[in-house]
XYZ file of C-alpha atoms in Angstrom:
520
model
C -0.353 -78.871 -42.605
C 2.275 -77.271 -40.390
C 0.932 -76.231 -37.003
C 2.391 -74.372 -34.035
C 0.462 -74.800 -30.775
C 1.370 -72.301 -28.053
C 0.566 -72.956 -24.392
C 0.758 -69.841 -22.223
C -0.947 -71.058 -19.060
C 0.648 -73.967 -17.253
C 3.848 -73.039 -15.378
C 5.004 -76.652 -15.306
C 4.565 -77.277 -19.100
C 2.935 -80.675 -18.523
C -0.226 -79.313 -20.147
C -2.413 -82.364 -20.674
C -4.886 -80.640 -23.016
C -2.534 -79.113 -25.566
C -0.381 -82.255 -25.631
C -3.498 -84.307 -26.439
C -4.406 -81.864 -29.227
C -0.919 -82.243 -30.657
C -1.082 -86.040 -30.622
C -4.512 -86.031 -32.257
C -3.334 -83.726 -35.061
C -0.129 -85.692 -35.553
C -2.115 -88.935 -35.814
C -4.083 -87.293 -38.635
C -0.836 -86.677 -40.500
C -0.088 -83.061 -39.623
C 3.277 -81.590 -38.634
C 2.858 -80.115 -35.145
C 5.256 -78.223 -32.927
C 4.569 -77.228 -29.338
C 5.794 -74.016 -27.730
C 5.464 -73.552 -23.973
C 5.603 -70.022 -22.619
C 5.194 -70.482 -18.860
C 4.437 -67.349 -16.837
C 7.865 -67.200 -15.153
C 6.286 -68.085 -11.794
C 5.452 -64.424 -11.139
C 3.594 -63.548 -7.939
C 0.933 -60.887 -8.337
C -0.928 -59.231 -5.487
C -4.649 -59.994 -5.877
C -5.489 -56.372 -5.054
C -3.484 -55.247 -8.096
C -4.821 -54.999 -11.632
C -1.503 -55.316 -13.389
C -1.164 -56.120 -17.066
C 1.138 -59.125 -17.399
C 3.034 -59.091 -20.699
C 5.967 -60.857 -22.331
C 9.270 -59.128 -22.977
C 10.017 -57.880 -26.480
C 12.722 -60.537 -26.736
C 10.246 -63.387 -26.090
C 7.715 -61.890 -28.498
C 10.334 -61.590 -31.250
C 11.446 -65.198 -30.814
C 7.856 -66.441 -30.779
C 6.972 -64.547 -33.949
C 10.047 -66.020 -35.640
C 8.727 -69.504 -34.875
C 5.422 -68.579 -36.534
C 7.018 -68.184 -39.955
C 6.306 -70.894 -42.501
C 3.473 -72.548 -40.581
C -0.141 -72.856 -41.730
C -1.970 -72.364 -38.423
C -1.057 -70.997 -34.994
C -3.044 -72.118 -31.968
C -2.971 -70.322 -28.601
C -4.444 -71.956 -25.496
C -4.849 -70.043 -22.244
C -6.897 -69.331 -19.129
C -8.561 -65.991 -18.389
C -5.709 -64.718 -16.207
C -3.373 -64.782 -19.234
C -5.744 -62.889 -21.544
C -3.425 -59.867 -21.853
C -0.535 -62.060 -22.947
C -2.705 -63.818 -25.531
C -3.798 -60.458 -26.954
C -0.198 -59.190 -27.001
C 1.072 -62.337 -28.696
C -1.711 -62.451 -31.286
C -1.295 -58.787 -32.202
C 2.464 -59.242 -32.669
C 1.893 -62.287 -34.900
C -0.675 -60.461 -37.042
C 1.684 -57.525 -37.496
C 4.423 -59.649 -39.032
C 2.876 -62.936 -40.203
C -0.109 -63.701 -42.429
C -0.758 -67.075 -40.810
C -4.193 -67.328 -39.135
C -4.433 -67.659 -35.358
C -6.956 -69.812 -33.502
C -7.728 -69.340 -29.803
C -8.789 -72.231 -27.592
C -9.286 -73.012 -23.930
C -11.906 -72.067 -21.388
C -11.643 -68.295 -21.895
C -12.166 -68.585 -25.645
C -15.102 -70.906 -24.987
C -16.800 -68.461 -22.625
C -15.990 -65.255 -24.552
C -15.975 -66.225 -28.247
C -17.282 -62.864 -29.488
C -14.481 -61.047 -27.686
C -11.935 -63.632 -28.848
C -12.847 -62.951 -32.483
C -11.828 -59.338 -31.981
C -8.272 -60.691 -31.876
C -8.080 -64.226 -33.328
C -9.093 -65.472 -36.784
C -10.787 -68.565 -35.371
C -12.110 -69.562 -31.969
C -12.526 -73.155 -30.796
C -15.276 -73.807 -28.252
C -15.355 -76.886 -26.011
C -13.284 -79.991 -26.707
C -11.114 -79.281 -29.695
C -9.417 -82.389 -31.080
C -11.875 -83.229 -33.857
C -12.598 -79.577 -34.639
C -8.903 -78.734 -35.003
C -8.252 -81.631 -37.391
C -11.350 -80.810 -39.466
C -10.219 -77.188 -39.715
C -6.732 -78.246 -40.828
C -8.147 -80.594 -43.464
C -10.506 -77.912 -44.769
C -7.661 -75.393 -44.990
C -5.417 -77.920 -46.755
C -8.024 -78.730 -49.394
C -9.382 -75.218 -49.798
C -12.835 -76.196 -48.529
C -15.229 -73.894 -46.709
C -14.139 -73.352 -43.107
C -17.238 -71.499 -41.935
C -19.417 -74.523 -41.128
C -17.113 -76.526 -38.845
C -18.726 -77.413 -35.549
C -16.989 -75.973 -32.443
C -15.302 -73.341 -34.636
C -16.381 -69.699 -34.812
C -14.926 -67.363 -37.407
C -15.681 -64.017 -39.000
C -15.959 -62.732 -42.555
C -16.366 -58.993 -42.639
C -19.098 -58.103 -40.160
C -20.652 -61.563 -40.184
C -19.774 -64.044 -37.425
C -20.247 -67.746 -38.141
C -21.424 -69.150 -34.800
C -21.324 -72.895 -35.320
C -22.811 -75.270 -32.723
C -20.639 -77.653 -30.738
C -20.406 -81.265 -31.848
C -21.545 -84.082 -29.523
C -19.102 -85.221 -26.875
C -17.243 -88.432 -27.636
C -18.447 -90.834 -24.960
C -15.927 -93.651 -25.488
C -12.849 -91.569 -24.810
C -10.594 -94.638 -25.006
C -11.020 -94.529 -28.773
C -10.748 -90.753 -28.877
C -7.938 -89.486 -26.686
C -4.430 -90.290 -27.906
C -1.557 -90.394 -25.480
C -0.268 -86.876 -24.738
C 2.556 -85.780 -27.012
C 5.920 -86.101 -25.269
C 8.058 -86.153 -28.391
C 10.504 -83.578 -27.079
C 12.211 -83.281 -30.479
C 9.279 -81.132 -31.654
C 8.873 -79.098 -28.460
C 10.210 -75.701 -27.431
C 9.995 -73.699 -24.238
C 10.999 -70.459 -22.642
C 14.008 -71.161 -20.418
C 14.599 -69.270 -17.202
C 18.228 -70.382 -17.396
C 18.872 -69.051 -20.908
C 16.282 -66.233 -20.788
C 15.261 -67.326 -24.261
C 13.128 -69.839 -26.155
C 15.100 -73.045 -26.654
C 14.397 -76.634 -27.730
C 12.879 -78.465 -24.782
C 15.642 -80.480 -23.126
C 16.065 -82.743 -20.118
C 17.233 -79.933 -17.835
C 14.150 -77.821 -18.565
C 11.756 -80.756 -18.407
C 13.108 -81.742 -15.009
C 12.930 -78.165 -13.761
C 9.312 -77.645 -14.761
C 8.135 -81.084 -13.611
C 9.807 -80.933 -10.183
C 6.713 -79.971 -8.260
C 4.426 -80.724 -5.358
C 4.785 -82.051 -1.801
C 6.257 -85.350 -3.018
C 9.364 -83.400 -3.993
C 9.926 -82.568 -0.329
C 10.831 -86.188 0.389
C 13.048 -86.809 -2.591
C 13.950 -85.764 -6.101
C 10.616 -86.295 -7.847
C 9.688 -85.408 -11.409
C 5.953 -85.719 -11.660
C 4.052 -86.960 -14.687
C 0.619 -85.362 -14.866
C -2.361 -87.110 -16.423
C -6.135 -87.489 -16.167
C -8.226 -90.630 -15.842
C -11.379 -88.834 -16.935
C -12.891 -85.931 -18.784
C -15.456 -83.820 -17.008
C -16.446 -83.483 -13.372
C -19.282 -84.915 -11.251
C -19.888 -81.499 -9.675
C -21.281 -78.271 -11.103
C -19.942 -75.540 -8.819
C -21.133 -71.997 -9.530
C -17.545 -70.660 -9.613
C -16.041 -73.341 -11.880
C -15.656 -73.770 -15.628
C -17.126 -77.268 -15.373
C -20.540 -75.681 -14.808
C -20.093 -73.896 -18.151
C -19.240 -77.116 -19.973
C -22.130 -78.928 -18.292
C -24.528 -76.283 -19.599
C -22.963 -76.430 -23.051
C -23.372 -80.212 -23.170
C -26.485 -80.396 -20.977
C -28.078 -83.253 -22.939
C -24.995 -85.472 -22.805
C -23.053 -87.446 -20.227
C -20.338 -85.005 -19.250
C -18.157 -87.079 -16.889
C -16.448 -89.837 -18.878
C -13.820 -92.273 -17.636
C -10.987 -93.894 -19.504
C -10.391 -97.583 -19.023
C -7.672 -98.618 -16.596
C -5.830 -100.303 -19.452
C -5.561 -97.074 -21.456
C -4.452 -95.105 -18.399
C -1.647 -97.561 -17.665
C -0.607 -97.778 -21.321
C -0.334 -93.993 -21.413
C 1.825 -93.832 -18.269
C 4.060 -96.643 -19.531
C 4.435 -94.833 -22.853
C 5.370 -91.597 -21.075
C 7.923 -93.384 -18.904
C 9.568 -94.749 -22.056
C 9.770 -91.292 -23.618
C 10.718 -89.419 -20.436
C 12.353 -92.049 -18.199
C 13.154 -89.650 -15.343
C 9.454 -89.242 -14.503
C 9.269 -91.041 -11.159
C 5.888 -90.067 -9.747
C 2.387 -89.476 -11.097
C -0.224 -86.783 -10.504
C -3.830 -87.588 -11.392
C -5.232 -84.091 -11.905
C -8.853 -85.131 -12.325
C -11.187 -82.752 -10.491
C -12.406 -85.663 -8.385
C -10.447 -88.846 -8.928
C -12.334 -90.369 -5.997
C -15.595 -90.214 -7.957
C -14.731 -93.662 -9.241
C -16.702 -96.405 -7.582
C -15.051 -98.457 -4.821
C -15.081 -101.507 -7.112
C -13.289 -99.673 -9.883
C -10.790 -98.045 -7.508
C -9.940 -101.463 -6.088
C -9.271 -102.828 -9.594
C -7.307 -99.712 -10.514
C -5.167 -99.905 -7.367
C -4.276 -103.565 -7.817
C -3.157 -103.115 -11.414
C -1.392 -99.795 -10.814
C 0.678 -101.354 -8.043
C 1.848 -104.198 -10.265
C 2.286 -102.308 -13.563
C 3.410 -98.804 -12.546
C 4.440 -98.924 -8.892
C 5.343 -95.212 -8.599
C 4.233 -92.832 -5.833
C 1.184 -90.863 -6.961
C -1.128 -88.044 -5.934
C -4.839 -87.493 -6.539
C -7.774 -85.224 -5.731
C -10.901 -86.025 -3.770
C -14.105 -84.409 -2.556
C -15.804 -84.828 0.850
C -18.777 -86.789 -0.463
C -16.652 -89.248 -2.492
C -14.044 -90.121 0.153
C -14.331 -93.498 1.880
C -12.048 -95.606 4.035
C -12.045 -98.455 1.519
C -10.972 -96.164 -1.338
C -8.223 -94.676 0.819
C -6.925 -98.090 1.856
C -6.812 -99.384 -1.730
C -5.085 -96.308 -3.154
C -2.537 -95.917 -0.375
C -1.638 -99.583 -0.693
C -1.104 -98.937 -4.425
C 1.269 -96.014 -3.770
C -0.805 -92.882 -3.175
C 1.260 -90.619 -0.913
C -0.570 -87.304 -1.261
C -4.153 -86.099 -1.550
C -5.943 -82.798 -2.140
C -9.578 -82.196 -1.225
C -11.871 -79.272 -1.947
C -13.689 -77.797 1.061
C -14.033 -74.178 -0.155
C -16.136 -72.883 2.747
C -17.507 -73.764 6.160
C -20.633 -71.658 5.655
C -23.713 -73.655 4.754
C -25.189 -70.497 3.183
C -22.168 -69.957 0.927
C -22.056 -73.667 0.117
C -25.591 -73.356 -1.248
C -24.488 -70.334 -3.306
C -21.625 -72.396 -4.724
C -23.932 -75.377 -5.437
C -21.611 -77.554 -3.382
C -23.682 -80.562 -2.413
C -21.841 -81.327 0.802
C -22.331 -80.702 4.488
C -19.826 -79.739 7.139
C -20.410 -83.157 8.686
C -19.289 -84.797 5.425
C -16.170 -82.609 5.360
C -15.251 -83.527 8.930
C -15.939 -87.216 8.309
C -13.799 -87.233 5.144
C -10.948 -85.480 6.969
C -11.118 -88.022 9.787
C -10.986 -90.881 7.294
C -7.935 -89.337 5.619
C -6.334 -88.814 9.023
C -6.573 -92.555 9.731
C -3.748 -92.944 7.205
C -1.563 -90.072 8.438
C 1.407 -92.372 9.055
C 1.240 -93.725 5.505
C 0.964 -90.501 3.496
C 2.053 -86.887 3.389
C -0.259 -84.370 5.064
C -3.242 -83.702 2.764
C -4.017 -80.228 1.451
C -7.525 -78.804 1.751
C -8.713 -76.104 -0.670
C -10.562 -73.002 0.561
C -12.060 -70.029 -1.291
C -11.644 -66.637 0.364
C -12.417 -63.024 -0.579
C -16.016 -63.669 -1.587
C -17.846 -60.321 -1.669
C -21.113 -62.032 -0.733
C -19.640 -63.498 2.463
C -20.339 -61.956 5.846
C -17.921 -61.977 8.759
C -19.942 -64.844 10.206
C -19.510 -66.880 7.013
C -15.728 -66.532 7.296
C -15.852 -67.386 11.000
C -17.859 -70.502 10.083
C -15.001 -71.542 7.798
C -12.458 -70.989 10.586
C -14.564 -73.038 12.992
C -14.888 -75.867 10.463
C -11.116 -76.016 9.880
C -10.560 -76.035 13.658
C -12.503 -79.318 13.776
C -10.272 -81.068 11.223
C -7.596 -83.401 12.597
C -3.990 -82.454 11.998
C -1.680 -82.809 10.159
C -2.979 -81.051 7.063
C -2.147 -78.113 4.842
C -4.428 -75.434 3.435
C -4.545 -74.068 -0.109
C -6.587 -70.878 0.152
C -7.391 -68.894 -2.987
C -9.266 -65.701 -3.713
C -12.615 -66.095 -5.458
C -12.293 -65.057 -9.095
C -15.551 -64.437 -10.963
C -14.579 -66.158 -14.188
C -16.602 -65.204 -17.298
C -19.459 -67.552 -18.076
C -19.886 -68.867 -14.544
C -23.103 -68.330 -12.610
C -21.370 -66.156 -10.027
C -19.949 -63.932 -12.763
C -23.445 -63.392 -14.182
C -24.888 -62.597 -10.751
C -22.069 -60.148 -10.031
C -22.707 -58.380 -13.330
C -26.427 -58.143 -12.636
C -25.750 -56.701 -9.194
C -23.305 -54.121 -10.538
C -20.307 -55.646 -8.735
C -18.137 -55.612 -11.880
C -17.412 -52.240 -13.454
C -14.271 -53.146 -15.437
C -14.223 -56.793 -16.446
C -10.617 -56.858 -17.621
C -9.019 -55.205 -14.593
C -11.314 -56.681 -11.923
C -11.586 -60.226 -13.278
C -9.059 -61.045 -15.987
C -6.110 -59.586 -14.059
C -7.043 -60.815 -10.610
C -4.693 -63.470 -9.254
C -6.466 -66.197 -7.295
C -3.495 -67.624 -5.428
C -2.847 -64.991 -2.752
C -5.840 -63.954 -0.607
C -6.285 -60.413 0.634
C -4.474 -59.289 3.762
C -7.432 -59.189 6.139
C -7.513 -60.246 9.756
C -9.918 -63.171 9.275
C -7.921 -64.383 6.280
C -4.805 -64.259 8.461
C -6.485 -66.504 11.039
C -7.265 -69.014 8.294
C -3.695 -68.874 6.994
C -2.368 -69.420 10.538
C -4.182 -72.766 10.600
C -1.843 -73.883 7.818
C 1.157 -73.731 10.171
C 1.412 -76.790 12.437
C 3.490 -74.907 15.012
C 0.571 -72.518 15.670
C -1.811 -74.158 18.166
C -5.517 -74.225 17.414
C -6.101 -72.698 20.844
C -4.321 -69.499 19.812
C -6.542 -69.133 16.737
C -9.652 -69.772 18.844
C -8.509 -67.007 21.178
C -7.744 -64.569 18.348
C -11.148 -65.024 16.708
C -12.931 -63.467 19.670
C -15.189 -60.545 18.672
C -12.971 -57.981 20.413
C -9.989 -58.828 18.158
C -12.145 -58.993 15.034
C -13.537 -55.525 15.730
C -10.030 -54.214 16.324
C -8.175 -55.759 13.377
C -10.712 -56.774 10.684
C -10.733 -53.364 9.003
C -8.816 -51.789 6.094
C -6.571 -49.711 8.355
C -5.018 -52.854 9.842
C -3.942 -54.323 6.499
C -0.304 -53.116 6.623
C 0.193 -54.908 9.958
C -1.559 -58.041 8.642
C 0.602 -57.980 5.498
C 3.761 -57.766 7.617
C 2.722 -60.758 9.759
C 1.852 -62.750 6.629
C 5.223 -61.910 5.137
C 7.011 -63.153 8.264
C 5.037 -66.400 8.234
C 5.785 -66.836 4.532
C 9.519 -66.359 5.071
C 9.452 -68.827 7.949
C 7.676 -71.348 5.754
C 10.255 -70.932 2.966
C 13.086 -71.649 5.414
C 11.307 -74.725 6.798
C 10.587 -76.084 3.317
C 14.215 -75.608 2.300
C 15.430 -77.405 5.419
C 12.986 -80.242 4.738
C 14.341 -80.672 1.232
C 17.933 -80.559 2.480
C 17.194 -83.261 5.033
C 15.041 -85.338 2.701
C 12.148 -84.770 5.147
C 13.092 -87.717 7.338
C 9.625 -87.907 8.884
C 8.152 -89.152 5.588
C 11.101 -90.940 4.015
C 9.473 -94.321 4.646
C 6.638 -93.462 2.255
C 8.643 -93.704 -0.956
C 11.063 -96.220 -2.486
C 14.620 -95.765 -1.226
C 16.030 -95.752 -4.740
C 14.193 -92.488 -5.434
C 15.219 -90.616 -2.298
C 17.665 -87.755 -2.463
C 19.093 -85.578 0.284
C 20.641 -83.070 -2.112
């Protein structure tokens, strides 16, 4: 069968999920092409409910690629719903080929998805996709395939999900990096072109590591699943879907290293690694020690990972930094114990502070870590936000902050509560089209953002969070002034980042191999 898989979510086109689907289908003998349609790195104000669509030129080129294939798959997150609808409608207008939707949005809203797509894949899709292709090829019934929903007339075939594969070493193939079968939208050509080295380098040049050299980052995962079940996260949805099964599953070190080595052979300019597991540090200290020793000898590239406060330890940090870890992200989300309970985050502020202090012990051997925060929660009080500010003020510098607006994604517990409380009147405009990456321009949010700038002393923020200033500025009428200050800080940060790249960020040059440094 000839298959076209379209990824319209990841701006860096290193989409681990869709590449794994492609490899799995290819291993079963199918002819698969990948098309990446990154979202052009647009910046959308979170207050806006703007419909984000592709140009007619991109749509026409995409539809042309859909000719003479047997199945078209579209994978996306909720924020790109409008583009998925636009793309699917254009395909159906001109091509008879069926379209299947996959990804977390399709999993959480399958009834809605079937209003647009011919098939919907729920949960993990490798086996389901191959079974669907084989059924289509042989003319067998396609209405009984587990994980696949479809419609005939007014009847919807709601098939159950199949059990999770527990030994994922035998299940997950290496992600597909055969660039000869890949295509992407190019910002340089303003068109869809065969994926080439220039584009691959452009989209994989990302992250803080790039500030200290010319780094093209290979992204992978050592696990499937997450140890946590946060009320705002899709992992809570999957945990409920597979509630009788072990959800967090780890690959063996051997398979992880084989995959990275394979990728380095196919794309030799990859010179750093990003482990995008939700909590890489959930591995035991014994396993991390074994991983670190072998990674250092077999791979030896700078890498980044993600942690959580309750899984961070000094021994894990020492092992991983010795192996080449130069950057770390950690989820904090809030400093309010009340909001933490709402989120089902099983951590205390004491654990957050302790984890940050452990990370800070290694400040001379790694880039400043980034800590994630969730802002713009309608259930938060002013005191909850102040609690978050006070928690961050206790964390040792240097660090960076990655604040995001709370988005009530469909299927999550918080989404359900918001619906029950009448907080959502228009799901598409208030949820689907809400950007999470740029918090609202409020005074308390500004104080949090100021903590991200090392040149702003903590003492100034402590002074500005006095009740008299909060009463004066934390109101809608002050937003234009707050937006102007944020804009000035953002422009300053852009200049500083550019200067750091021009200078090769001399402060951290000792962290990475000299052969990979660039001062261009």
